[in-house]
Coordinates of C-alpha atoms in Angstrom, one line a residue:
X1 CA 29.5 -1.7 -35.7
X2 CA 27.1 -1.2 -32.7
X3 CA 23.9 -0.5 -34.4
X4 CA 22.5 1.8 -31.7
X5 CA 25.6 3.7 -31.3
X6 CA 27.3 4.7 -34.4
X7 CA 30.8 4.1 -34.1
X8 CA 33.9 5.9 -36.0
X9 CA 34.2 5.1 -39.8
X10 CA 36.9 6.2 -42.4
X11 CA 35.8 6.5 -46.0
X12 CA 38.7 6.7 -48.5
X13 CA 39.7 5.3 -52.1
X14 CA 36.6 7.8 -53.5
X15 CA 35.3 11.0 -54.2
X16 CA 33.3 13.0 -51.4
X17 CA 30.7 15.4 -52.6
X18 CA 31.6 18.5 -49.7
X19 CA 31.4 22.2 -50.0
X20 CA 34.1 22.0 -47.5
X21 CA 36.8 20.5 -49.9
X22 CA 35.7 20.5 -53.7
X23 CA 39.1 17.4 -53.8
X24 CA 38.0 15.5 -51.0
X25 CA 38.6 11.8 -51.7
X26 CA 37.8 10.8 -47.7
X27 CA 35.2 11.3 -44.8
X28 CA 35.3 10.4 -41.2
X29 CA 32.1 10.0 -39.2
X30 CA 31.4 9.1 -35.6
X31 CA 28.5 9.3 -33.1
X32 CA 26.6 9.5 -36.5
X33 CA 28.1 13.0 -37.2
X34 CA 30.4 14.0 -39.7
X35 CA 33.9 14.1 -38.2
X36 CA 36.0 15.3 -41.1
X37 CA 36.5 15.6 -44.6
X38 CA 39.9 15.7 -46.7
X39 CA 42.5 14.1 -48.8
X40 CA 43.7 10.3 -49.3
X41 CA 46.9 11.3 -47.6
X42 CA 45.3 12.6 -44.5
X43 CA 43.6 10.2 -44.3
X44 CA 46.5 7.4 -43.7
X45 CA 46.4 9.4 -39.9
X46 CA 42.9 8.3 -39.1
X47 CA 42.8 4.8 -40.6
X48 CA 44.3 3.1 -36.9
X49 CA 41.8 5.2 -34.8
X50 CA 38.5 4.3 -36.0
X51 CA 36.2 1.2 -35.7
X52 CA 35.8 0.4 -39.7
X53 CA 37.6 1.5 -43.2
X54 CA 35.4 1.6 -45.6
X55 CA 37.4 1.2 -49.0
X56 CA 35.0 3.4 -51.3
X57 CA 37.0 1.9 -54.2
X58 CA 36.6 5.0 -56.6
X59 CA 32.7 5.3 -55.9
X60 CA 31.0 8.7 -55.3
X61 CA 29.7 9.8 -51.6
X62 CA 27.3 12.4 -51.6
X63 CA 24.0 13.8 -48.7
X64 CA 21.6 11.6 -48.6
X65 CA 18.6 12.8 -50.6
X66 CA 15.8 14.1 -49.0
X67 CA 12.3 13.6 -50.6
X68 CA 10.2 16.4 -49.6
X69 CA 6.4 15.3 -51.0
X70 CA 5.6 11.6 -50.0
X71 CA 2.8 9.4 -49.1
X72 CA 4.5 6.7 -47.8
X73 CA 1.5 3.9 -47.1
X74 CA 0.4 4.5 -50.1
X75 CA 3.8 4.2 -52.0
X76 CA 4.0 0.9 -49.9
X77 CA 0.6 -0.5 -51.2
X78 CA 1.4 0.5 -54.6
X79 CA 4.8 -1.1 -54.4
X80 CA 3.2 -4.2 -52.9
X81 CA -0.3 -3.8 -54.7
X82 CA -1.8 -3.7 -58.5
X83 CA 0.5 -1.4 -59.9
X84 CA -1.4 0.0 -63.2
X85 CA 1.5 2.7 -64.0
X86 CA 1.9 0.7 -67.1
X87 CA -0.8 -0.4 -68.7
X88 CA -0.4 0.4 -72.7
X89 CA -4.4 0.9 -72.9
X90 CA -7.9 0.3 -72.0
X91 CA -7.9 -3.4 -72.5
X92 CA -4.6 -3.9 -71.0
X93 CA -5.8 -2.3 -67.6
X94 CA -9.0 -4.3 -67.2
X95 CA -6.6 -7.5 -68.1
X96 CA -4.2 -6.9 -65.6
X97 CA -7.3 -5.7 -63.0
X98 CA -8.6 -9.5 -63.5
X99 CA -5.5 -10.9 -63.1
X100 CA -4.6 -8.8 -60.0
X101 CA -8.3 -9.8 -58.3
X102 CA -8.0 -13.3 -59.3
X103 CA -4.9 -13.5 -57.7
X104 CA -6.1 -11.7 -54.1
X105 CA -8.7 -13.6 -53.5
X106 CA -9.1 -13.2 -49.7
X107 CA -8.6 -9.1 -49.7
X108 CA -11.6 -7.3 -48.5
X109 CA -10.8 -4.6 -50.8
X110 CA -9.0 -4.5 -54.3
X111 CA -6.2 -1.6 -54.0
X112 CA -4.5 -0.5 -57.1
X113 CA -2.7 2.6 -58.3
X114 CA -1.2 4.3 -61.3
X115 CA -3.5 4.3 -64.1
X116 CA -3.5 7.9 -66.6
X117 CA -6.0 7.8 -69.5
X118 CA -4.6 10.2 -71.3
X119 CA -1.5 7.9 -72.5
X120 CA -4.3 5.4 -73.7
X121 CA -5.0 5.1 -77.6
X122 CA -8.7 5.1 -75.8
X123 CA -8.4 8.5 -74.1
X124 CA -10.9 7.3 -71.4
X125 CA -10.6 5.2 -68.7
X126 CA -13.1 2.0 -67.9
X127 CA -16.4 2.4 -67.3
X128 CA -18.0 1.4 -63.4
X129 CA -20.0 -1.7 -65.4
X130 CA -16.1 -2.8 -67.2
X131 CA -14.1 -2.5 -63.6
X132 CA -17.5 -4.3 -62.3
X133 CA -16.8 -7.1 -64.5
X134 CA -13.3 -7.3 -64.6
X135 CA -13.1 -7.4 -60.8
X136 CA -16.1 -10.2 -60.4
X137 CA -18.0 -7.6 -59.0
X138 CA -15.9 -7.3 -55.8
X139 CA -15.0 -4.3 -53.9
X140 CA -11.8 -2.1 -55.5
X141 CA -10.5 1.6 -55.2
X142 CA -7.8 2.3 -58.1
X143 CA -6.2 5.6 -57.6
X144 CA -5.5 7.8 -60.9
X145 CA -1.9 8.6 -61.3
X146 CA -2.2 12.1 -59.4
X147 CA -4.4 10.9 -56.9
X148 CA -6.6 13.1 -56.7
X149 CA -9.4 10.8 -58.8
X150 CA -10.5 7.0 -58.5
X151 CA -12.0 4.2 -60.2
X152 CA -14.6 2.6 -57.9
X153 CA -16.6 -0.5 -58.1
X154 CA -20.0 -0.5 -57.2
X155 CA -19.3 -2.9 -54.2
X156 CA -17.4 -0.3 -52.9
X157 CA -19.5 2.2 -53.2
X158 CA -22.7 -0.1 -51.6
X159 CA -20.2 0.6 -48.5
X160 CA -20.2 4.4 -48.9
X161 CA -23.7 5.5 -49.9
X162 CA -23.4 8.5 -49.1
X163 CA -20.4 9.0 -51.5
X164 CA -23.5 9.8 -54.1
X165 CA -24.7 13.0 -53.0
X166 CA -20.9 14.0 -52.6
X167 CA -19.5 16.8 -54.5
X168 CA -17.3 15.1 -57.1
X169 CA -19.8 12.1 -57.9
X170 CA -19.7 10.6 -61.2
X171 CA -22.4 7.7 -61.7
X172 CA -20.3 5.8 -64.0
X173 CA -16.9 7.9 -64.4
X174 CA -14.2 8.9 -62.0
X175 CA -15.0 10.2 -58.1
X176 CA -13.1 13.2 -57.7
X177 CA -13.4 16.0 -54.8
X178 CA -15.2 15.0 -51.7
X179 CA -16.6 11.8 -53.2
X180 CA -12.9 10.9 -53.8
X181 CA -12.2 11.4 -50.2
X182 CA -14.8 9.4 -49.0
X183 CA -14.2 6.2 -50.7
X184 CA -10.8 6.7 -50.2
X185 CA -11.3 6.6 -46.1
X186 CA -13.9 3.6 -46.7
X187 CA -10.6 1.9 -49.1
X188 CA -8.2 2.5 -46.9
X189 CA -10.1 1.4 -44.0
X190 CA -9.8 -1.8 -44.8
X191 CA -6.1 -2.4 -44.4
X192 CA -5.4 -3.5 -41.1
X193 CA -2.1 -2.6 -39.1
X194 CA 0.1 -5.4 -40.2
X195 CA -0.7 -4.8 -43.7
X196 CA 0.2 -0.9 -43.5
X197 CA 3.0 -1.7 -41.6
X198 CA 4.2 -4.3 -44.1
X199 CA 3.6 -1.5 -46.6
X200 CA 5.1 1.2 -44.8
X201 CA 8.6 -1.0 -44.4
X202 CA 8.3 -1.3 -48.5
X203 CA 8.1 2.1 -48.8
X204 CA 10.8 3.3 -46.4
X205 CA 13.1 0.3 -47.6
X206 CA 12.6 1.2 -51.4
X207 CA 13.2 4.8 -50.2
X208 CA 16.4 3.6 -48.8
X209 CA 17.8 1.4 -51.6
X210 CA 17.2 5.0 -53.9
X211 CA 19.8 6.3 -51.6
X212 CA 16.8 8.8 -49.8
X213 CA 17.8 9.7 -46.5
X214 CA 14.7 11.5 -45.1
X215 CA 11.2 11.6 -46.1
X216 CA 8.2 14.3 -45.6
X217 CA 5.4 12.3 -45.0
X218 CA 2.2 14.6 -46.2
X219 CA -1.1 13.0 -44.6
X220 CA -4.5 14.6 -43.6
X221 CA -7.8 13.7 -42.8
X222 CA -9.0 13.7 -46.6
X223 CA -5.9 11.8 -47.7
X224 CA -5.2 8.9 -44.9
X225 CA -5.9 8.6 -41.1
X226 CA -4.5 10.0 -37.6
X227 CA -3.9 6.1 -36.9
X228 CA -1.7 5.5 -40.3
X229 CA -0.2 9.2 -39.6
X230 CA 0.6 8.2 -36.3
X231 CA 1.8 4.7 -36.7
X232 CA 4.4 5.5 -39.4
X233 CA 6.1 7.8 -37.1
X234 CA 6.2 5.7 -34.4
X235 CA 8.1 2.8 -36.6
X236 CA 10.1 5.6 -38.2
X237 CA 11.3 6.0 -34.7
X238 CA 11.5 2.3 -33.4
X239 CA 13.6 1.2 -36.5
X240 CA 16.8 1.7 -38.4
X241 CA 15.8 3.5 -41.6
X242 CA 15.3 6.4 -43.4
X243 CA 13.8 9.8 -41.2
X244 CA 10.4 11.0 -41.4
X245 CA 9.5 14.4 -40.9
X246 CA 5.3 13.9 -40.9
X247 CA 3.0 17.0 -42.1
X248 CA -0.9 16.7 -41.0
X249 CA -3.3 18.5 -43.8
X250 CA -5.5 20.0 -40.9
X251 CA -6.7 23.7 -40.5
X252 CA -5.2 25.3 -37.5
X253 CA -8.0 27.6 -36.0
X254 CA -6.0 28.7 -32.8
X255 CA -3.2 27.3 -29.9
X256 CA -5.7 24.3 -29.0
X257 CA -5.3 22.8 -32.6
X258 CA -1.7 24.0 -32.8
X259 CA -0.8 21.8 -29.4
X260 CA -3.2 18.9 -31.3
X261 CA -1.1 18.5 -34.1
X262 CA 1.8 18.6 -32.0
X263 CA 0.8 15.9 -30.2
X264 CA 0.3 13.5 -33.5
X265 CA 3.8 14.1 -33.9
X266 CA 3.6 16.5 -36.9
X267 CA 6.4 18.9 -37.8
X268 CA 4.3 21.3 -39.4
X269 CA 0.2 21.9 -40.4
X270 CA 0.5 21.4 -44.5
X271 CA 1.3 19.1 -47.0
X272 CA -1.5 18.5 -48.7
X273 CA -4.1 20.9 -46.9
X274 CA -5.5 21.3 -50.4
X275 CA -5.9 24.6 -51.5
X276 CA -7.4 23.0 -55.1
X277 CA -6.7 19.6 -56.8
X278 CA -5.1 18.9 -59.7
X279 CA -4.7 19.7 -63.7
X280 CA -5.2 15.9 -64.4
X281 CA -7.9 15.2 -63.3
X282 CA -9.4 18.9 -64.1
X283 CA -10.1 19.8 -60.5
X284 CA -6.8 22.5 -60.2
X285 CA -8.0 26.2 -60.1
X286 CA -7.5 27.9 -63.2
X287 CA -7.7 31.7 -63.9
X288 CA -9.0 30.8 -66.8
X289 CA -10.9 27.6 -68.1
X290 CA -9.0 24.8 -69.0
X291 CA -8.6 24.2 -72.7
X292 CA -10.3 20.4 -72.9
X293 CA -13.1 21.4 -70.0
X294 CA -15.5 24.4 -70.1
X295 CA -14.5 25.2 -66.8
X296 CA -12.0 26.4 -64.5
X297 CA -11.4 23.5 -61.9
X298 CA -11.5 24.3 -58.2
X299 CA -11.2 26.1 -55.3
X300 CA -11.1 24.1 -51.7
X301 CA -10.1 27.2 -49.7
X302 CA -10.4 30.8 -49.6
X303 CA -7.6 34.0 -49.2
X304 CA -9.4 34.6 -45.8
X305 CA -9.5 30.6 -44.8
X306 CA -5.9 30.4 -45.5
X307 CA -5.0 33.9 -44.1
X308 CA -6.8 32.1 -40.5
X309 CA -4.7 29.0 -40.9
X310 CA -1.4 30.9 -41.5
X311 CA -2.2 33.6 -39.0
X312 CA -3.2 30.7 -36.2
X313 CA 0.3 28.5 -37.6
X314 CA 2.2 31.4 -37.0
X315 CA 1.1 32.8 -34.0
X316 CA 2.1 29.1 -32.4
X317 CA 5.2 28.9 -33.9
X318 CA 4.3 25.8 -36.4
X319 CA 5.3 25.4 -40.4
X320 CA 2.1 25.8 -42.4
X321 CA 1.5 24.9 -45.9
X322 CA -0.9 24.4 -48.4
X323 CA -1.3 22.1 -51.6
X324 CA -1.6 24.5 -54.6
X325 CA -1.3 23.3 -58.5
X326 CA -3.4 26.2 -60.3
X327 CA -2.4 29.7 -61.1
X328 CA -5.7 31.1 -59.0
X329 CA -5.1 28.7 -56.2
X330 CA -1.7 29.7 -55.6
X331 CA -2.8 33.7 -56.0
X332 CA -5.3 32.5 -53.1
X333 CA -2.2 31.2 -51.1
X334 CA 0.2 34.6 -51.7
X335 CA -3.2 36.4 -50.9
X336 CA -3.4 34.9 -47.7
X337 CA 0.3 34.9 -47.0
X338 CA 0.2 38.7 -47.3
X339 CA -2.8 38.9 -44.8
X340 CA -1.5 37.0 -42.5
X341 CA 2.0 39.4 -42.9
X342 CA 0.1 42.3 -42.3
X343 CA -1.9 41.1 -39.4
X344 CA 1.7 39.6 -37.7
X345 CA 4.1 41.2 -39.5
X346 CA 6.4 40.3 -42.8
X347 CA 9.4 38.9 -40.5
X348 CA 7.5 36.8 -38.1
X349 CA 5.3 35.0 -41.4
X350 CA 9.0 34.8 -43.3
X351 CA 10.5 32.9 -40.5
X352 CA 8.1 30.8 -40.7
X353 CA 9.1 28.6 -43.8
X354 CA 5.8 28.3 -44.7
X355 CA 5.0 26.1 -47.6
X356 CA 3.4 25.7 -50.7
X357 CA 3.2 22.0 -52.5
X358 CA 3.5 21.9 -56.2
X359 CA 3.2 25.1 -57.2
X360 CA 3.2 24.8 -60.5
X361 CA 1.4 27.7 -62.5
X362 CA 3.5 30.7 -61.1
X363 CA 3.5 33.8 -62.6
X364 CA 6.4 36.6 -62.3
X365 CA 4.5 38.6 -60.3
X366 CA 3.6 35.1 -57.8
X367 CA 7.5 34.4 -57.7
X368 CA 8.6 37.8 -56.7
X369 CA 5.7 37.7 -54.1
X370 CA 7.0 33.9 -52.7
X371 CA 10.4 35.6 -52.5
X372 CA 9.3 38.1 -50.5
X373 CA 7.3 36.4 -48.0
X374 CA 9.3 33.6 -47.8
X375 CA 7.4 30.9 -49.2
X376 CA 9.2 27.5 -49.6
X377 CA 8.3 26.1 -53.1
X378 CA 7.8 22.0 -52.7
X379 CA 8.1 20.8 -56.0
X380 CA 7.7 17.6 -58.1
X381 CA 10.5 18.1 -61.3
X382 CA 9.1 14.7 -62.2
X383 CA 5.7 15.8 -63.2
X384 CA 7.6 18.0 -66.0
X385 CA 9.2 14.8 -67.1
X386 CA 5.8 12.9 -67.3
X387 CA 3.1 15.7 -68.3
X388 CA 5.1 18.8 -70.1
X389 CA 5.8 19.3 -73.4
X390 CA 3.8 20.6 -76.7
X391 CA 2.2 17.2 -76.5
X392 CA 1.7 16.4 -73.1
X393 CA -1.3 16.1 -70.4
X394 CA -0.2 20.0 -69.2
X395 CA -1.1 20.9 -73.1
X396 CA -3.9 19.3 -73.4
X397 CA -5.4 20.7 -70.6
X398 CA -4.4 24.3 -71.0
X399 CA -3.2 24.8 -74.3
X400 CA 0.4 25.1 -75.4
X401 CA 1.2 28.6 -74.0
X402 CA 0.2 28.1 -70.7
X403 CA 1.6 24.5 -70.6
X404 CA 5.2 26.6 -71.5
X405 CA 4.8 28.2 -68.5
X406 CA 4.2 25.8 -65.7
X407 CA 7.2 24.8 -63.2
X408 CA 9.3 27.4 -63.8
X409 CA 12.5 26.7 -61.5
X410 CA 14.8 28.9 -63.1
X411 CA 12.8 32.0 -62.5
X412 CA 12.0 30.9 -58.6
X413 CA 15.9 30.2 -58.0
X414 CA 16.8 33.8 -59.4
X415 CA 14.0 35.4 -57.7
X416 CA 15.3 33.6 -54.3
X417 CA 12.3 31.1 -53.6
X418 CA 13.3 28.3 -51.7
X419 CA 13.1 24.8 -53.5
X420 CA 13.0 21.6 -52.1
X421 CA 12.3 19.1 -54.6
X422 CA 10.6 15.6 -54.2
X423 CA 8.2 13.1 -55.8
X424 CA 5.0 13.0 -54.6
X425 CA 5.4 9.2 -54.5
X426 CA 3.1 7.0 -55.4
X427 CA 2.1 9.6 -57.7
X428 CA 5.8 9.5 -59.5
X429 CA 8.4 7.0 -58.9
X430 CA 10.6 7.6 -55.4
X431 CA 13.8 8.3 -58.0
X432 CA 16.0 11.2 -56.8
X433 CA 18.7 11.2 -59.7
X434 CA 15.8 11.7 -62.8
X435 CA 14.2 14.3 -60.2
X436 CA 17.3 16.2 -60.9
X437 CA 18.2 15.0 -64.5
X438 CA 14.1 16.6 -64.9
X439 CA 14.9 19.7 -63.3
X440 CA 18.1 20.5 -65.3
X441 CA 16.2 19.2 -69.1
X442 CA 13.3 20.5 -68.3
X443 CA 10.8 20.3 -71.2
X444 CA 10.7 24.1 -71.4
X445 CA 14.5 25.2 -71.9
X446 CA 14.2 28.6 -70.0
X447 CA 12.8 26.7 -66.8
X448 CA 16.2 24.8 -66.5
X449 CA 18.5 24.9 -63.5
X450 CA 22.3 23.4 -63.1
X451 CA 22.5 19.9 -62.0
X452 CA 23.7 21.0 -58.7
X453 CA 21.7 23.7 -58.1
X454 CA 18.8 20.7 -58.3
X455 CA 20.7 18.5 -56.4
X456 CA 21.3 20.8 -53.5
X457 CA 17.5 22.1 -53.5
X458 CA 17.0 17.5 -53.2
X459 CA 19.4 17.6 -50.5
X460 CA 19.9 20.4 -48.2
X461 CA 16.7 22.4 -49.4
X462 CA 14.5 19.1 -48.0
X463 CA 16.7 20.1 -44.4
X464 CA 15.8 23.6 -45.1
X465 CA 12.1 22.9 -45.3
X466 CA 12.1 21.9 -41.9
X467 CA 14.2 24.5 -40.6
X468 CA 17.4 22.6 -40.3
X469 CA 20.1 25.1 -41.9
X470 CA 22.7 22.2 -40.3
X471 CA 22.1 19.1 -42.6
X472 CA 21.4 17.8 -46.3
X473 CA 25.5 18.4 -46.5
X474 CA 28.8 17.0 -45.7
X475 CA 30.7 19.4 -43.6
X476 CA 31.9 18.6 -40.2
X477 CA 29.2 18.6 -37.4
X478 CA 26.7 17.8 -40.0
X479 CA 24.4 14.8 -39.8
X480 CA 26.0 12.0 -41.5
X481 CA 23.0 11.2 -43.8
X482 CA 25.1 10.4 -46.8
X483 CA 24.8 7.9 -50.1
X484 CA 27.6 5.9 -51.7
X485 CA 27.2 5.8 -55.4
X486 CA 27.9 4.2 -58.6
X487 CA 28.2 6.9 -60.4
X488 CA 30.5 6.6 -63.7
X489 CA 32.2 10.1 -64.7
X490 CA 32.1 13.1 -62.5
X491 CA 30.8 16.5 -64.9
X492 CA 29.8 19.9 -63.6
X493 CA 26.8 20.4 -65.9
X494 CA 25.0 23.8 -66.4
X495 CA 21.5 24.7 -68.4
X496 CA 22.4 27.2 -70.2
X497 CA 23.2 25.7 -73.9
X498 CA 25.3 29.0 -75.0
X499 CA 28.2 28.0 -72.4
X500 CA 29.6 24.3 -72.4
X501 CA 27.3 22.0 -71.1
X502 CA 29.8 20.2 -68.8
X503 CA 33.6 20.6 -67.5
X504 CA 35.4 17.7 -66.4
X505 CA 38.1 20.1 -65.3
X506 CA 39.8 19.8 -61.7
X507 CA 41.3 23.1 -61.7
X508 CA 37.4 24.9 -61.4
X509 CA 37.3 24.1 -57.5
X510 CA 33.8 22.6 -58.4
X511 CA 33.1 19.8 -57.2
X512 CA 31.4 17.3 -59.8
X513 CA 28.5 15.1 -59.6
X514 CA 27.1 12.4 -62.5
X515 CA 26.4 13.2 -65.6
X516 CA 22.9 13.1 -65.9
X517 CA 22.9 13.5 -69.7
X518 CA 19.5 12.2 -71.0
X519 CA 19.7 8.8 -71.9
X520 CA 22.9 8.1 -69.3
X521 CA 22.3 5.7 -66.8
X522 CA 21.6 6.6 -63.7
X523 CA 24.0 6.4 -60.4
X524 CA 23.2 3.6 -57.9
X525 CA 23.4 3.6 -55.1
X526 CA 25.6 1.1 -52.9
X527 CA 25.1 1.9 -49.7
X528 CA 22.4 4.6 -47.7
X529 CA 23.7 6.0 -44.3
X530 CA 21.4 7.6 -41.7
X531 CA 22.8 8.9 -39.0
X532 CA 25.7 7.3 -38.9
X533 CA 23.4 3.5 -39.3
X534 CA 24.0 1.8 -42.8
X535 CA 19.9 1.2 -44.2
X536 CA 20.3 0.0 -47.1
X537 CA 23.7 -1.9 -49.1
X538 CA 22.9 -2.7 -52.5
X539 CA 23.1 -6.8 -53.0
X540 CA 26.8 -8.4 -53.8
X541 CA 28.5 -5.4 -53.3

């Protein structure tokens, strides 16, 4: 098939994932649209027109997923870096931090990523004078799990004086806040084009192989660089592979800004414009204090700064968002959101799509007020998976009670708050399948939402958050972004544990999708699509 014009492909022998036709067992694309969808019989007409057959031989094809919270570079240097994700402990870090420096000996910088002190027996993480010693006192930067603290060496730091008069500055802990940021820029700094764009191919291609069909890149000026924002897009667009939409974490102050963020490429003014940090590393904004910390995180922006920034977004007709983890940070956001309305008017700030990242303390009164002003809710199901539960980091931080109450996507859906769902990649694994499987077992039973309810807010509600109403779904005209899995027995799986869990009936009309059971193994994917253009096929099949 001519890679640069998708030709005509039948797919049949399978099961299509379509609202169009619930028994669809075929799909035709061309010009790297869907063409049709329908029935193994039907499909006999088609099979002598078309350019390729592909025999699906019983295998699932749903949308591609789309991952709507990513740092790609950064997911590429973790993937190709020191990966400390799983380091049992104190001791076990430092070892593999030796071994990883010992190992890079020409790299100006050690990178590294992943570590979370609260799963060691130690409950702390190494000291400035251990990392010193483990890394023969070279340069490093090792990003916490939520990325929004490091470890730092003091070679690093000797090229980022003044990192110590920085908010955020720990003399032998942890840089958080602006000291964060500015090591971070010195870190990254270092890696030169062919490195990053070595990195960003891992990412993209690891993206691919997870059978992730579009990305939202979120950079900014405290997070990466114009050059790495800039550079991704471009090889997004020279090569084959999966889309990126890019959002740029800068304040928008009027049409001059606006027009400057349009030229970078950027499809909207958010992502991570950081609105607080996060509960991990204590720097969210809390109403109250947190339980382990006699204080209450904090706050990087005000109602009236992010009224200006929505108000200026609007005006120009660009997406804004805002990074917000803590219950008073996302009051600040709604607070905002409202001025801006009343300044503009409700419709023109609804149309909008204006978005908030994480959002993970919500209270009934912040859902209702997301509804209403149309807020799009970008959320990481994951971070349930890793932090929730009476004995998770969320409890430990806030206590029990509040930890009960954080990501609550059944209460958003009802209330009618958009959610499109994604990773935050480096910070959890690029892994749509246990996004969803987190989203409908979530830790708290009452947050729960259906399988495909989560699956459609990973597939078309990524489209959705970039104001495509047309894609992230197999109907004809759509895209054809789609994923061929192996997926094992079809179930239509609900949360609520008073009804059965699963059906396995044809006669429902509803179309299936894997059962994501806890403890089932997860589909894999055997072949990405995007537009039409195969990016990824899974070895020896």
């Amino acid at each position: 098939m001519n890679e640069r014009t998708p030709g005509t492909v039948l797919l049949r022998n399978g099961t299509v994932y379509s609202p169009a036709d619930p028994f669809a067992t075929a799909m035709v694309t061309e010009g790297g649209h869907v063409a049709w969808i329908g029935s193994e019989g039907a499909a006999d007409g088609f099979a002598d027109g078309v350019e390729e057959v592909v025999d699906l031989g019983g295998a699932l094809v749903t949308p591609a997923f789309t991952d709507a919270h990513v740092h790609v570079t950064s997911t590429g240097l973790a993937l190709t870096g020191l990966d400390l994700s799983a380091a049992t402990g104190l001791a076990d870090a430092l070892a593999r931090i030796a071994g990883y420096a010992a190992g890079r000996p020409g790299d100006e910088v050690l990178l590294g990523h992943g570590w979370d002190q609260t799963r060691w027996p130690e409950g702390r993480p190494p000291t400035r004078a251990e990392l010193d010693a483990a890394t023969g006192g070279r340069a490093a930067y090792l990003s916490r799990t939520d990325v929004h603290s490091a470890l730092v060496t003091p070679a690093l730091l000797r090229r980022v004086p003044a990192a110590r008069d920085l908010d955020g500055f720990d003399p032998d802990g942890p840089v958080t806040r602006d000291a964060h940021h500015a090591v971070r820029r010195a870190a990254y700094a270092t890696v030169g084009p062919v490195q990053r764009a070595a990195a960003q191919r891992a990412a993209l291609a690891h993206a691919a192989s997870r059978g992730i069909g579009s990305v939202h890149e979120c950079g900014g000026p405290d997070i990466s660089s114009e050059e790495d924002f800039t550079s991704l897009l471009a090889l997004a667009r020279a090569e084959a592979g999966v889309r990126v939409h890019g959002y740029w974490a800068q304040a928008v102050h009027g049409a001059e800004d606006a027009e400057r963020l349009r030229e970078l490429g950027a499809t909207g003014a958010g992502g991570d414009l950081f609105a607080d940090g996060s509960l991990g590393s204590h720097t969210a904004c809390l109403a109250a204090p947190y339980a382990d910390a006699p204080h209450s995180g904090t706050a990087y922006l005000t109602a009236d700064e992010i009224a200006a920034h929505l108000t200026a977004c609007t005006a120009a007709g660009l997406q804004a968002g805002f990074h917000a983890i803590g219950d008073a940070a996302i009051t600040a956001v709604i607070d905002g959101a409202r001025l801006a309305a009343e300044r503009l008017g409700a419709d023109r700030v609804r149309a909008a799509r204006h978005r908030v990242e994480h959002a993970e303390m919500l209270t009934p009164d912040g859902i209702a007020a997301m509804a209403a002003l149309g807020l799009v809710a970008s959320v990481q199901p994951a971070f349930d998976a890793a932090w929730g539960g009476d004995d998770g980091m969320y409890a430990a931080r806030l206590g029990t009670d509040r930890a009960r109450t954080l990501n609550p996507y059944a209460a958003m859906l009802r209330a009618g708050v958009p959610l499109a769902l994604g990773s935050d990649s480096p910070v959890t694994p690029l892994d749509p399948w246990a996004t969803v499987r987190a989203a409908a077992f979530h830790r708290t039973p009452g947050h729960r939402i259906s399988v495909r309810a989560a699956f459609t807010a990973h597939t078309r509600g990524g489209w959705r958050a970039v104001g495509r109403d047309d894609a992230g779904v197999l109907v004809p005209g759509a895209p054809a972004d789609y994923a061929v899995w192996d997926a094992g027995d079809l179930v239509v799986q609900v949360p609520d544990e008073r009804v059965a869990n699963w059906s396995t009936d044809p006669r429902s009309g509803t179309p299936g999708l894997p059962d994501l059971t806890p403890g089932t193994r997860l589909p894999v994917a055997l072949r990405t699509v995007v537009g039409g253009r195969t990016v990824h096929t899974r070895p020896n099949e």
